[in-house]
Amino acid sequence: MKRFEKAVVVGASSGLGRAIALQLAQAGSTVVAVARREDRLRELAETRPGRILPLMHDVTRTEEVPRAFEDACRMAAGLDLIVYSAGVMPPVGPTEFDTAKDLRIFAVNVLGAMAWLNQAAERFQQAGHGAIVGIGSVAGDRGRRGQPAYNASKAALHAYLEALRNRLHARGVSVATFKPGPMRTEMTAHLSLRNAMDPEVAAAKILEKAHVSGEHYLSLGHRLAFAVLRNLPSSVFRRLPV
Amino acid sequence: MKVEGRLARLCGFGMTAAADAYLFQPTCEDDLRELLRLARRTGRKVLLRGAGRSYGDAAILPEAIAIGLERLNRILSWDPSTGLLVAEAGVTIGDLWRFTLQDGWWPPVVSGTMYPTLGGAVAMNIHGKNAFRAGTIGEHLEWLDVMDTTGVVHRLEPSAAGFRAVVGGAGLAGIIVRAALRMKRVPSGDLRVYAQAVDNWDQQFEVFERFAHDADYLVSWVDCFARGRSAGRGLIHAAWYAEGSSATLRTEHQDLPDTVLGLVPKSVVWRVLKLLNRRSAMRLLNATKYRLGTVIGNGKTEHQSLVAFSFLLDYVPNWRWAYLPGGFIQYQSFVPKETARWVFENQIALQQERRLESFLGVLKRHRPDPCLISHGVDGFSLALDFKVTPSNRDRLWELAHEMNELVLEAGGRFYLAKDSTLRPEDLRRWLGPNLEEWRLWRRRFDPDGLLVSSLGLRTGLIEP
């Protein structure tokens, strides 16, 4: 794993973000953990005092991001890596079409990501180095019937990150998109998942390649399966039980 | 507000502290004024930085407008008949001797490396191996030009009250832009260097005091691994200016060799040091150095160039990389002569008890200096290098705080150029009423608190 001296993890209070923050701190990074829930952040910071620095912030308040980003950089005394891991996936009924819920998904999964990663992109472009990591999902590869807005939000995030990657390629900045499959987290607690990955395992795989630009699946199986799924015609895909 | 400029990772010399800042390198006073305006416009603090040779966090500050003064580097006037040199703040100690030695003059005070800038040297009020005789660099200044943060330049002579605040003020009480330095006349470019191995603390202090009466330079290496009756053993070097030919004043005579033992390119030596940079190997190396010192050159005098003797740290390029990835801290405390032995003995015993021995110990003799933030005492200093790793960091800082307690109890002092561990309570006890007086002067030169450094915030030298 490449050592990042100074990192910001957005969405660090639980699940994958928390595991990434802990593993970075374990490896010697100074990590600013950004999240909305104060009690969770405090508990996380207490696990590695001085290494994990808590910063409360609600990613849907995009107008507050420039200030929060600057505070985060000041707290970490710099920035080498930003991980945007905040995400929501509320339960959606098979016949439900709730615009408010969908907008909320986009606010957290896409707009929050753009607000934070735009700041990081501008800074890294100026510094001539840095690593941006966005946590996408295999769910963003196709429009499934179960989670239309969630799928669309992850697809949007993938496209946005690809664009960042292409923009920043010549500036020495890496942009990595990770597409985990099912994971055992609070976000997926309402789903009955088989073969789900532990967030700690996923975090380790992500940090291993955090500095490598490109799109990454977390297992060879996913990579192969989604190479096929991505290319299935819609008429076939809609018949699959996914 | 965002800043257009070079966003750079600035690092302390010990590589344990680093921060990103917007780095600008002005070349004239108007550039400086423009940067002060930029800082105000963008709501950012200003960090002053010379060559970045302070070991800890004196020249870093996250998200600041960092003003690197290295390009403000002209020698403005030089009078070989009087030895008075006027230079801008970014001129290095190396620039100084290269310019004046051919005329028979040498900087009155030099650090162990020639790379610090004059501005940085004055801001930290550096001392050298002649501290017991020549004091600190501030005592050799004819005047200083200091820009306050409104952009006005003040000429301060040593008699001016503010002089004592700016010199040693760690770049937090005004911007040093120029200085007039009285150089030291030397008979040649060589020194007569006498080496003597000493077996314990008793001998260290006895021999030191013996030479302090007439030596021009005096320094001792201490084996921090030695214990019991051997505790304090080491190797003392005393040096005197030598008579010699004018050829020794030439730069070519002074240049350091490119190889070690005429064979190994110096550029690779740090890699070898890195392999050896662990406790067990260092214990062995220290013991070997002492043993060799007792047989090779012991009690003998040899000629050495001023550069070779003075700038020992420059012998091995990038030697500090041997401490990567965690870096190192240098801990130097200054203790009155009456209590120095007690403090240093106990500091080293504490290190040994914690298995955190310094890989290098250097003992020097000092005299008091007149600055408000002053490290000089009529006594001794012991400088210690500690390797920092993720697993020893917390224990090391705890050790440093315990050693601080010993120093403060004995009426000792600290040196901000070296510091990484002082806490506000330590600083208050060290500086006493001088702290408030210094802060008054800081407010005169920096009324809106623009000048900040991580060291200033950590130690409580400046109020947040």
XYZ file of C-alpha atoms in Angstrom:
706
model
C 0.000 0.000 0.000
C 1.319 3.411 -0.937
C 1.680 5.627 2.116
C -0.471 8.740 2.110
C 0.720 11.155 4.759
C -2.416 13.265 4.855
C -5.882 12.067 3.953
C -9.510 13.103 4.102
C -12.249 10.492 4.195
C -15.737 11.806 3.583
C -18.412 9.569 4.994
C -16.177 8.064 7.645
C -18.573 7.386 10.469
C -19.563 3.861 9.432
C -19.116 1.057 6.974
C -16.500 1.274 4.282
C -15.486 4.892 5.021
C -14.824 4.055 8.643
C -12.748 1.024 7.719
C -10.719 3.093 5.241
C -10.086 5.827 7.817
C -8.950 3.282 10.390
C -6.635 1.485 7.998
C -5.087 4.732 6.800
C -4.454 5.817 10.390
C -3.061 2.391 11.164
C -0.586 2.861 8.318
C 0.573 6.182 9.772
C -1.559 8.699 7.869
C -3.106 11.720 9.467
C -6.781 11.330 8.579
C -9.536 13.883 8.744
C -12.735 11.894 9.147
C -15.707 13.783 7.778
C -19.245 12.775 8.653
C -22.554 14.045 9.950
C -22.910 12.000 13.118
C -20.894 13.546 15.932
C -21.066 10.638 18.360
C -19.794 8.208 15.734
C -17.003 10.546 14.733
C -15.863 11.016 18.299
C -15.839 7.309 18.900
C -13.795 6.829 15.715
C -11.326 9.589 16.611
C -10.781 8.084 20.049
C -9.536 4.866 18.484
C -6.472 6.693 17.071
C -6.044 9.962 19.004
C -4.112 12.536 17.026
C -4.178 10.369 13.921
C -7.914 10.542 13.157
C -9.279 14.058 13.389
C -13.064 14.436 13.367
C -14.827 17.034 11.224
C -18.601 17.262 11.361
C -20.266 18.039 8.076
C -23.429 17.167 6.187
C -22.488 16.487 2.560
C -25.867 17.684 1.342
C -24.908 21.208 2.441
C -22.761 21.750 -0.617
C -22.481 25.480 0.002
C -20.507 24.679 3.160
C -18.036 22.396 1.400
C -15.348 24.966 0.421
C -14.992 26.001 4.052
C -15.134 22.434 5.342
C -12.558 21.352 2.764
C -10.197 24.126 3.789
C -10.679 23.219 7.448
C -9.916 19.598 6.632
C -6.708 20.545 4.814
C -5.680 22.750 7.697
C -6.392 20.014 10.239
C -4.372 17.451 8.287
C -1.736 20.103 7.459
C -2.061 19.203 3.807
C -3.682 16.656 1.572
C -2.437 13.661 -0.404
C -5.569 11.553 -0.667
C -9.293 12.177 -0.589
C -11.799 9.350 -0.398
C -15.435 10.115 -1.027
C -17.296 7.275 0.619
C -20.524 8.950 1.683
C -23.522 7.215 0.190
C -27.108 6.331 0.891
C -29.351 3.600 -0.406
C -32.727 3.809 1.303
C -35.198 0.942 0.834
C -37.298 1.447 -2.280
C -40.494 -0.522 -2.817
C -41.001 -2.325 -6.166
C -43.796 0.061 -7.151
C -42.452 3.173 -5.403
C -41.458 6.326 -7.305
C -40.517 8.901 -4.674
C -38.847 11.973 -6.095
C -37.894 13.370 -2.690
C -36.124 10.120 -1.828
C -34.386 10.060 -5.217
C -33.200 13.627 -4.851
C -31.822 12.794 -1.435
C -29.869 9.885 -2.947
C -28.435 12.183 -5.590
C -27.634 14.889 -3.056
C -25.475 12.533 -1.019
C -24.102 10.176 -3.662
C -23.461 12.627 -6.490
C -23.755 16.293 -5.578
C -21.862 15.881 -2.315
C -19.174 13.977 -4.195
C -18.872 16.670 -6.815
C -18.715 19.411 -4.204
C -15.894 17.699 -2.295
C -13.972 16.276 -5.199
C -14.075 19.519 -7.173
C -12.289 21.148 -4.273
C -9.743 18.363 -4.141
C -9.270 18.376 -7.910
C -8.518 22.081 -7.932
C -6.068 21.740 -5.067
C -4.286 18.716 -6.482
C -4.099 20.374 -9.892
C -2.352 23.304 -8.213
C -0.040 21.082 -6.183
C 0.757 18.762 -9.090
C 0.087 15.645 -7.054
C -2.661 13.878 -5.154
C -5.032 10.935 -5.270
C -8.804 11.052 -5.582
C -10.828 7.994 -4.738
C -14.546 7.707 -5.347
C -16.572 4.785 -4.072
C -18.881 3.782 -6.867
C -20.685 0.486 -7.085
C -21.289 -2.421 -9.386
C -24.874 -1.210 -9.151
C -23.909 1.740 -11.316
C -23.056 -0.505 -14.270
C -26.659 -1.225 -15.210
C -30.110 0.175 -14.474
C -31.689 -2.465 -12.260
C -35.304 -2.537 -11.377
C -34.748 -2.532 -7.613
C -32.915 0.790 -7.077
C -33.362 3.149 -10.042
C -32.048 6.300 -8.364
C -29.208 4.538 -6.556
C -28.075 2.891 -9.816
C -28.297 6.201 -11.632
C -26.406 8.027 -8.876
C -23.535 5.572 -9.037
C -23.485 5.694 -12.832
C -23.333 9.478 -12.632
C -20.508 9.244 -10.118
C -18.600 6.858 -12.383
C -18.933 9.225 -15.335
C -17.969 12.236 -13.254
C -14.879 10.449 -11.910
C -13.887 9.324 -15.395
C -14.100 12.925 -16.555
C -11.968 14.049 -13.609
C -9.472 11.333 -14.428
C -9.200 12.527 -18.009
C -8.886 16.149 -16.949
C -6.257 15.571 -14.282
C -4.246 12.883 -16.012
C -1.613 15.308 -17.257
C -1.353 17.060 -13.867
C 0.050 14.125 -11.962
C -3.211 13.490 -10.129
C -4.678 10.002 -9.934
C -8.427 9.421 -9.923
C -9.634 5.965 -8.996
C -13.175 4.661 -9.112
C -13.871 1.600 -7.009
C -16.914 -0.536 -7.678
C -17.552 -2.740 -4.701
C -20.211 -5.382 -4.826
C -22.496 -6.141 -1.907
C -20.983 -5.306 1.489
C -22.117 -5.901 5.038
C -22.760 -2.315 6.150
C -25.515 -0.314 7.777
C -26.533 0.898 4.332
C -27.301 -2.625 3.198
C -28.725 -3.895 6.498
C -32.238 -3.939 5.030
C -31.136 -6.241 2.208
C -30.623 -9.960 2.451
C -27.185 -10.266 0.890
C -25.318 -13.403 -0.003
C -21.550 -13.439 -0.487
C -21.273 -9.924 0.878
C -17.787 -8.593 1.569
C -16.702 -7.223 4.937
C -15.941 -3.498 4.795
C -12.504 -4.126 6.290
C -11.601 -6.444 3.432
C -12.950 -3.990 0.860
C -11.052 -1.105 2.504
C -7.783 -3.000 2.291
C -8.343 -3.757 -1.400
C -9.208 -0.118 -2.096
C -6.186 1.283 -0.294
C -3.945 -1.132 -2.126
C -4.881 0.543 -5.411
C -5.902 4.004 -4.217
C -3.106 5.639 -6.180
C -3.866 3.811 -9.433
C -6.021 5.764 -11.867
C -8.867 3.824 -13.422
C -11.965 1.833 -12.590
C -11.461 -1.059 -10.224
C -13.658 -3.957 -9.180
C -12.768 -5.553 -5.892
C -12.688 -9.106 -7.164
C -11.860 -10.878 -10.370
C -15.279 -12.516 -10.270
C -17.017 -9.142 -10.295
C -14.794 -7.913 -13.044
C -15.612 -10.831 -15.280
C -19.301 -10.981 -14.382
C -19.829 -7.290 -14.974
C -17.926 -7.359 -18.222
C -20.658 -9.714 -19.388
C -23.556 -7.932 -17.661
C -22.588 -4.546 -19.033
C -22.855 -5.892 -22.554
C -26.098 -7.786 -22.233
C -28.935 -6.299 -24.275
C -31.661 -4.689 -22.147
C -34.166 -7.215 -23.371
C -32.073 -9.962 -21.789
C -30.910 -8.005 -18.723
C -34.455 -7.209 -17.608
C -35.222 -10.910 -17.382
C -32.405 -11.531 -14.920
C -33.237 -11.694 -11.198
C -31.072 -8.686 -10.310
C -10.294 32.520 -0.085
C -8.269 30.633 -2.651
C -4.712 31.604 -3.519
C -3.122 31.371 -6.936
C 0.371 30.142 -6.346
C 2.567 27.164 -5.818
C 1.059 24.807 -3.291
C 4.053 23.109 -1.719
C 4.641 20.546 1.004
C 6.980 22.241 3.450
C 8.868 20.081 5.857
C 10.967 20.588 8.965
C 14.583 19.467 8.641
C 13.905 16.486 10.900
C 11.078 15.371 8.584
C 8.690 14.720 11.462
C 6.502 17.728 10.697
C 5.207 18.815 7.306
C 2.400 21.002 6.036
C 1.095 22.310 2.731
C 1.318 26.045 2.164
C 1.281 28.497 -0.731
C 4.956 29.198 -1.285
C 6.165 32.499 -2.682
C 9.751 33.582 -3.114
C 9.984 37.366 -3.240
C 13.031 39.037 -4.694
C 12.506 42.544 -3.337
C 10.775 44.435 -0.568
C 7.847 45.426 -2.777
C 7.153 41.739 -3.434
C 7.065 41.243 0.320
C 4.561 44.045 0.774
C 2.402 42.573 -1.989
C 2.436 39.204 -0.228
C 1.373 40.800 3.041
C -1.543 42.382 1.168
C -2.358 39.019 -0.433
C -2.465 37.388 2.994
C -4.880 40.001 4.270
C -7.023 39.766 1.151
C -7.306 35.997 1.401
C -7.602 35.863 5.189
C -4.503 33.714 5.523
C -1.583 33.777 7.923
C 1.988 34.388 6.821
C 4.777 31.934 7.475
C 8.371 33.107 7.143
C 10.846 30.508 5.958
C 14.561 30.659 5.278
C 16.323 27.502 4.128
C 14.026 25.248 6.180
C 16.902 24.035 8.380
C 15.032 24.243 11.673
C 14.525 20.675 12.812
C 10.913 20.849 13.945
C 7.909 22.927 12.940
C 9.385 26.447 13.048
C 9.096 26.917 9.276
C 5.798 25.249 8.492
C 2.162 26.294 8.824
C -0.789 24.598 7.127
C -2.556 26.617 4.425
C -0.449 29.722 5.021
C 1.096 32.152 2.611
C 4.657 30.917 3.034
C 7.285 33.511 2.264
C 10.532 31.795 1.377
C 13.274 34.375 1.675
C 15.989 32.457 -0.146
C 15.805 34.610 -3.263
C 16.294 37.797 -1.315
C 19.934 36.875 -1.413
C 22.240 39.693 -2.378
C 25.369 40.700 -0.539
C 24.885 44.448 -0.544
C 28.201 45.677 0.756
C 31.460 44.327 2.072
C 34.327 46.193 3.647
C 37.416 43.967 4.001
C 39.158 46.603 6.052
C 36.583 46.557 8.845
C 34.920 43.177 8.271
C 31.445 44.699 8.069
C 29.153 42.900 5.668
C 25.630 43.929 4.737
C 23.433 41.278 3.178
C 19.839 40.420 2.481
C 18.091 37.853 4.627
C 18.263 34.993 2.127
C 22.054 34.910 1.871
C 23.287 31.624 3.319
C 26.135 31.073 5.734
C 27.884 29.306 2.859
C 27.500 32.425 0.702
C 29.012 34.495 3.504
C 32.227 32.562 3.998
C 32.720 32.043 0.268
C 32.535 35.789 -0.187
C 34.764 36.907 2.673
C 37.268 34.164 3.443
C 39.645 35.143 0.640
C 39.970 38.502 2.435
C 40.749 36.739 5.694
C 37.317 36.932 7.336
C 34.982 34.208 8.566
C 31.404 34.409 9.932
C 31.664 35.087 13.662
C 29.151 32.342 14.451
C 28.210 29.408 12.248
C 25.852 26.478 12.718
C 26.874 22.891 12.029
C 25.728 23.304 8.436
C 26.386 26.127 5.996
C 22.930 26.087 4.436
C 20.832 28.218 6.827
C 20.054 31.717 5.650
C 21.255 34.797 7.469
C 17.636 35.758 8.193
C 16.897 32.332 9.602
C 20.124 32.346 11.617
C 19.234 35.694 13.183
C 15.588 34.756 13.734
C 16.763 31.687 15.654
C 19.806 33.464 17.083
C 22.050 30.544 16.229
C 25.180 29.539 18.071
C 28.185 27.500 17.034
C 31.007 25.528 18.537
C 32.455 28.837 19.756
C 29.313 29.764 21.720
C 31.258 29.964 25.003
C 33.552 32.566 23.467
C 31.543 34.359 20.757
C 27.992 33.908 22.025
C 25.191 33.901 19.492
C 24.984 35.507 16.053
C 22.827 38.341 17.354
C 25.793 39.612 19.348
C 27.696 40.253 16.121
C 25.123 42.373 14.347
C 25.712 46.053 13.748
C 22.082 46.559 12.796
C 19.033 44.843 11.376
C 16.383 46.021 8.940
C 13.030 44.617 9.951
C 9.803 45.019 8.008
C 6.667 45.153 10.107
C 3.504 43.623 8.707
C 2.225 46.996 7.564
C 5.197 47.095 5.186
C 7.318 49.677 7.008
C 11.018 48.894 7.435
C 12.680 49.718 10.766
C 16.429 49.833 11.346
C 17.216 48.310 14.714
C 20.578 48.576 16.415
C 21.485 46.331 19.333
C 20.677 49.185 21.699
C 17.108 49.394 20.369
C 14.630 47.661 22.640
C 12.937 45.767 19.803
C 16.240 44.245 18.692
C 16.121 41.743 21.551
C 12.687 40.584 20.413
C 13.411 40.192 16.715
C 16.706 38.359 17.229
C 15.692 34.912 18.435
C 12.036 35.715 17.748
C 11.640 32.691 15.437
C 10.366 34.806 12.545
C 7.278 35.796 14.483
C 8.212 39.374 15.394
C 8.748 41.125 12.096
C 10.382 40.196 8.806
C 14.163 40.443 8.783
C 15.073 41.828 5.367
C 18.709 42.889 5.808
C 21.458 42.655 8.363
C 24.886 44.136 8.930
C 27.207 41.502 10.342
C 30.667 41.981 11.801
C 32.774 39.151 10.452
C 35.666 37.578 12.360
C 39.258 38.154 11.187
C 41.085 34.834 10.817
C 44.834 34.331 10.320
C 44.287 31.455 7.885
C 41.647 29.084 6.595
C 42.777 26.367 8.962
C 42.305 25.402 12.566
C 44.578 23.447 14.869
C 42.318 20.736 16.185
C 43.187 18.769 19.300
C 41.313 15.546 20.053
C 40.986 13.895 23.425
C 38.983 10.852 24.383
C 37.283 11.106 27.763
C 36.111 8.135 29.802
C 33.155 9.507 31.713
C 31.179 12.588 32.717
C 33.820 13.679 35.261
C 36.418 13.869 32.530
C 34.036 15.472 30.042
C 33.396 18.474 32.248
C 36.929 18.677 33.576
C 38.529 18.716 30.115
C 35.892 21.085 28.769
C 36.560 23.624 31.470
C 40.292 23.279 30.918
C 40.032 24.174 27.243
C 37.265 26.757 27.612
C 39.869 29.265 28.807
C 41.745 29.525 25.561
C 40.241 27.408 22.758
C 38.431 29.158 19.949
C 36.067 26.246 19.353
C 35.084 23.426 21.631
C 32.762 20.499 21.105
C 32.375 16.996 22.367
C 30.691 13.863 21.150
C 28.953 11.782 23.815
C 28.169 8.067 23.621
C 24.579 7.941 24.857
C 24.615 4.157 25.116
C 27.448 4.011 27.647
C 26.334 3.382 31.205
C 27.734 2.839 34.696
C 31.292 4.026 35.110
C 31.532 4.708 31.379
C 28.492 6.970 31.280
C 29.363 10.247 29.604
C 32.341 8.909 27.705
C 33.143 10.612 24.443
C 35.568 12.546 22.362
C 36.398 16.220 22.833
C 37.673 18.422 20.049
C 39.223 21.774 20.887
C 40.320 24.057 18.061
C 42.339 27.217 17.660
C 42.736 29.488 14.657
C 45.961 28.441 12.961
C 48.652 30.525 11.387
C 49.061 29.495 7.778
C 49.548 30.520 4.201
C 47.066 32.658 2.336
C 46.405 29.661 0.092
C 44.306 28.187 2.877
C 41.914 31.108 2.510
C 40.980 30.039 -0.979
C 37.639 28.318 -1.579
C 39.342 25.334 -3.240
C 41.223 24.630 -0.022
C 37.976 24.604 1.909
C 35.848 22.461 -0.356
C 34.725 19.216 1.220
C 35.810 15.993 -0.533
C 33.370 14.150 -2.807
C 34.215 10.752 -1.419
C 34.574 9.133 1.962
C 37.978 7.560 2.593
C 38.820 8.537 -0.980
C 36.654 5.721 -2.275
C 32.929 5.807 -1.525
C 30.951 8.568 -3.259
C 29.397 10.660 -0.531
C 26.063 10.692 -2.319
C 25.452 7.038 -1.407
C 26.603 7.203 2.199
C 23.149 7.994 3.591
C 21.935 4.662 2.222
C 24.603 2.858 4.212
C 23.712 4.920 7.273
C 20.054 3.977 6.806
C 20.935 0.296 7.012
C 22.776 0.951 10.264
C 20.209 3.313 11.682
C 18.820 1.048 14.357
C 19.418 0.762 18.048
C 21.638 -2.322 18.066
C 23.896 -1.077 15.269
C 24.106 2.392 16.758
C 25.112 1.018 20.130
C 27.948 -0.812 18.394
C 28.906 2.184 16.254
C 29.038 4.484 19.268
C 31.202 2.022 21.175
C 33.490 1.588 18.161
C 33.805 5.323 17.665
C 34.838 5.733 21.276
C 37.350 2.861 21.140
C 38.878 4.185 17.941
C 38.989 7.666 19.482
C 41.090 6.352 22.346
C 43.753 5.013 19.974
C 43.628 7.081 16.786
C 44.564 10.705 17.142
C 43.981 10.758 20.898
C 45.942 13.588 22.471
C 47.139 14.729 19.060
C 46.715 17.960 17.135
C 46.051 18.168 13.420
C 45.209 20.917 10.970
C 41.710 21.031 9.559
C 40.077 23.556 7.270
C 37.490 25.884 8.789
C 34.801 24.348 6.604
C 35.668 20.760 7.454
C 35.644 21.483 11.184
C 32.645 23.792 11.233
C 30.184 22.102 8.912
C 30.315 18.516 10.009
C 26.665 18.054 9.054
C 27.483 18.835 5.424
C 30.007 16.018 5.140
C 27.405 13.462 4.161
C 24.858 14.867 1.700
C 21.265 14.134 2.702
C 22.353 12.265 5.825
C 18.951 12.960 7.345
C 17.346 10.603 4.819
C 18.888 7.803 6.832
C 16.096 8.533 9.318
C 13.302 7.993 6.793
C 10.464 7.203 6.778
C 9.673 8.554 10.249
C 12.342 11.251 10.454
C 14.051 12.329 13.655
C 13.913 14.964 16.321
C 16.815 16.796 17.790
C 16.468 17.597 21.447
C 18.843 20.230 22.768
C 18.709 21.623 26.255
C 20.873 24.290 27.859
C 21.686 24.006 31.524
C 23.708 26.185 33.944
C 27.144 24.761 34.626
C 26.335 23.987 38.242
C 23.521 21.592 37.352
C 24.441 20.503 33.815
C 26.015 17.230 34.804
C 23.061 16.214 36.953
C 20.589 17.015 34.165
C 22.494 15.342 31.326
C 23.320 12.283 33.375
C 19.670 11.877 34.236
C 18.482 12.574 30.690
C 20.676 9.803 29.375
C 19.719 7.439 32.189
C 16.056 8.058 31.347
C 16.683 7.287 27.686
C 18.444 4.073 28.572
C 15.663 3.066 30.948
C 13.112 3.559 28.136
C 15.386 1.957 25.517
C 15.118 5.170 23.525
C 18.761 6.179 23.462
C 19.840 9.070 21.305
C 21.991 7.840 18.431
C 24.193 10.907 18.763
C 25.055 13.230 21.641
C 26.879 16.548 21.275
C 28.039 18.616 24.224
C 28.856 22.317 23.919
C 29.787 25.165 26.254
C 27.746 28.397 26.196
C 27.430 31.839 27.685
C 24.274 33.896 28.337
C 22.773 35.911 25.481
C 20.761 39.088 25.802
C 17.628 38.203 23.794
C 14.121 37.872 25.134
C 13.793 34.372 23.724
C 17.164 33.227 24.818
C 18.774 29.827 24.954
C 22.213 30.910 26.113
C 23.308 30.064 29.638
C 26.575 30.116 31.474
C 26.719 26.387 31.161
C 26.421 23.550 28.719
C 24.086 22.180 26.112
C 23.548 18.582 25.138
C 22.062 17.945 21.691
C 20.484 14.543 21.103
C 19.174 12.922 17.921
C 16.246 10.535 18.231
C 14.912 8.400 15.428
C 11.122 8.638 15.184
C 9.018 5.638 14.237
C 5.258 5.099 14.392
C 5.769 2.769 17.339
C 8.085 4.980 19.422
C 6.596 8.391 18.683
C 4.310 8.688 21.712
C 6.940 7.272 24.074
C 9.554 9.609 22.629
C 7.448 12.696 23.209
C 6.736 11.487 26.735
C 10.486 11.086 27.287
C 11.112 14.586 25.935
C 8.565 16.015 28.350
C 10.250 14.244 31.244
C 13.618 15.583 30.104
C 12.075 19.074 29.878
C 11.103 18.766 33.513
C 14.722 18.053 34.468
C 15.909 21.040 32.452
C 13.360 23.432 33.899
C 13.969 22.248 37.424
C 17.658 23.057 36.927
C 16.935 26.536 35.543
C 17.741 25.484 31.994
C 16.584 26.633 28.586
C 15.654 25.453 25.127
C 16.372 26.375 21.536
C 13.485 26.907 19.127
C 15.510 26.005 16.018
C 15.761 22.472 17.335
C 12.484 22.096 19.127
C 9.690 19.654 18.331
C 8.297 18.801 21.731
C 7.915 21.868 23.966
C 4.467 22.444 25.422
C 3.005 25.826 26.405
C 3.570 25.096 30.111
C 7.258 24.356 29.432
C 7.653 27.523 27.376
C 6.064 29.690 30.066
C 8.374 28.291 32.719
C 11.406 28.750 30.467
C 10.726 32.312 29.403
C 8.995 33.678 32.507
C 8.278 37.414 32.258
C 10.257 37.632 28.991
C 7.331 35.985 27.232
C 4.966 38.890 27.849
C 7.636 41.436 26.966
C 8.343 39.580 23.727
C 4.639 39.459 22.907
C 4.446 43.237 23.344
C 7.165 43.654 20.744
C 5.525 41.129 18.481
C 2.369 43.256 18.568
C 4.428 46.308 17.566
C 5.905 44.581 14.519
C 2.837 42.512 13.713
C -0.202 44.354 15.021
C -2.788 42.047 13.473
C -1.030 38.770 14.228
C -0.253 37.880 10.627
C 3.027 36.081 11.299
C 2.394 32.562 12.528
C 4.189 29.217 12.527
C 3.211 25.777 13.711
C 5.931 26.078 16.354
C 4.454 29.360 17.561
C 1.020 27.772 17.941
C 2.238 24.497 19.455
C 4.383 26.110 22.120
C 1.937 28.894 22.885
C 4.594 31.433 21.980
C 1.854 33.249 20.096
C -1.730 33.341 21.129
C -4.006 31.568 18.623
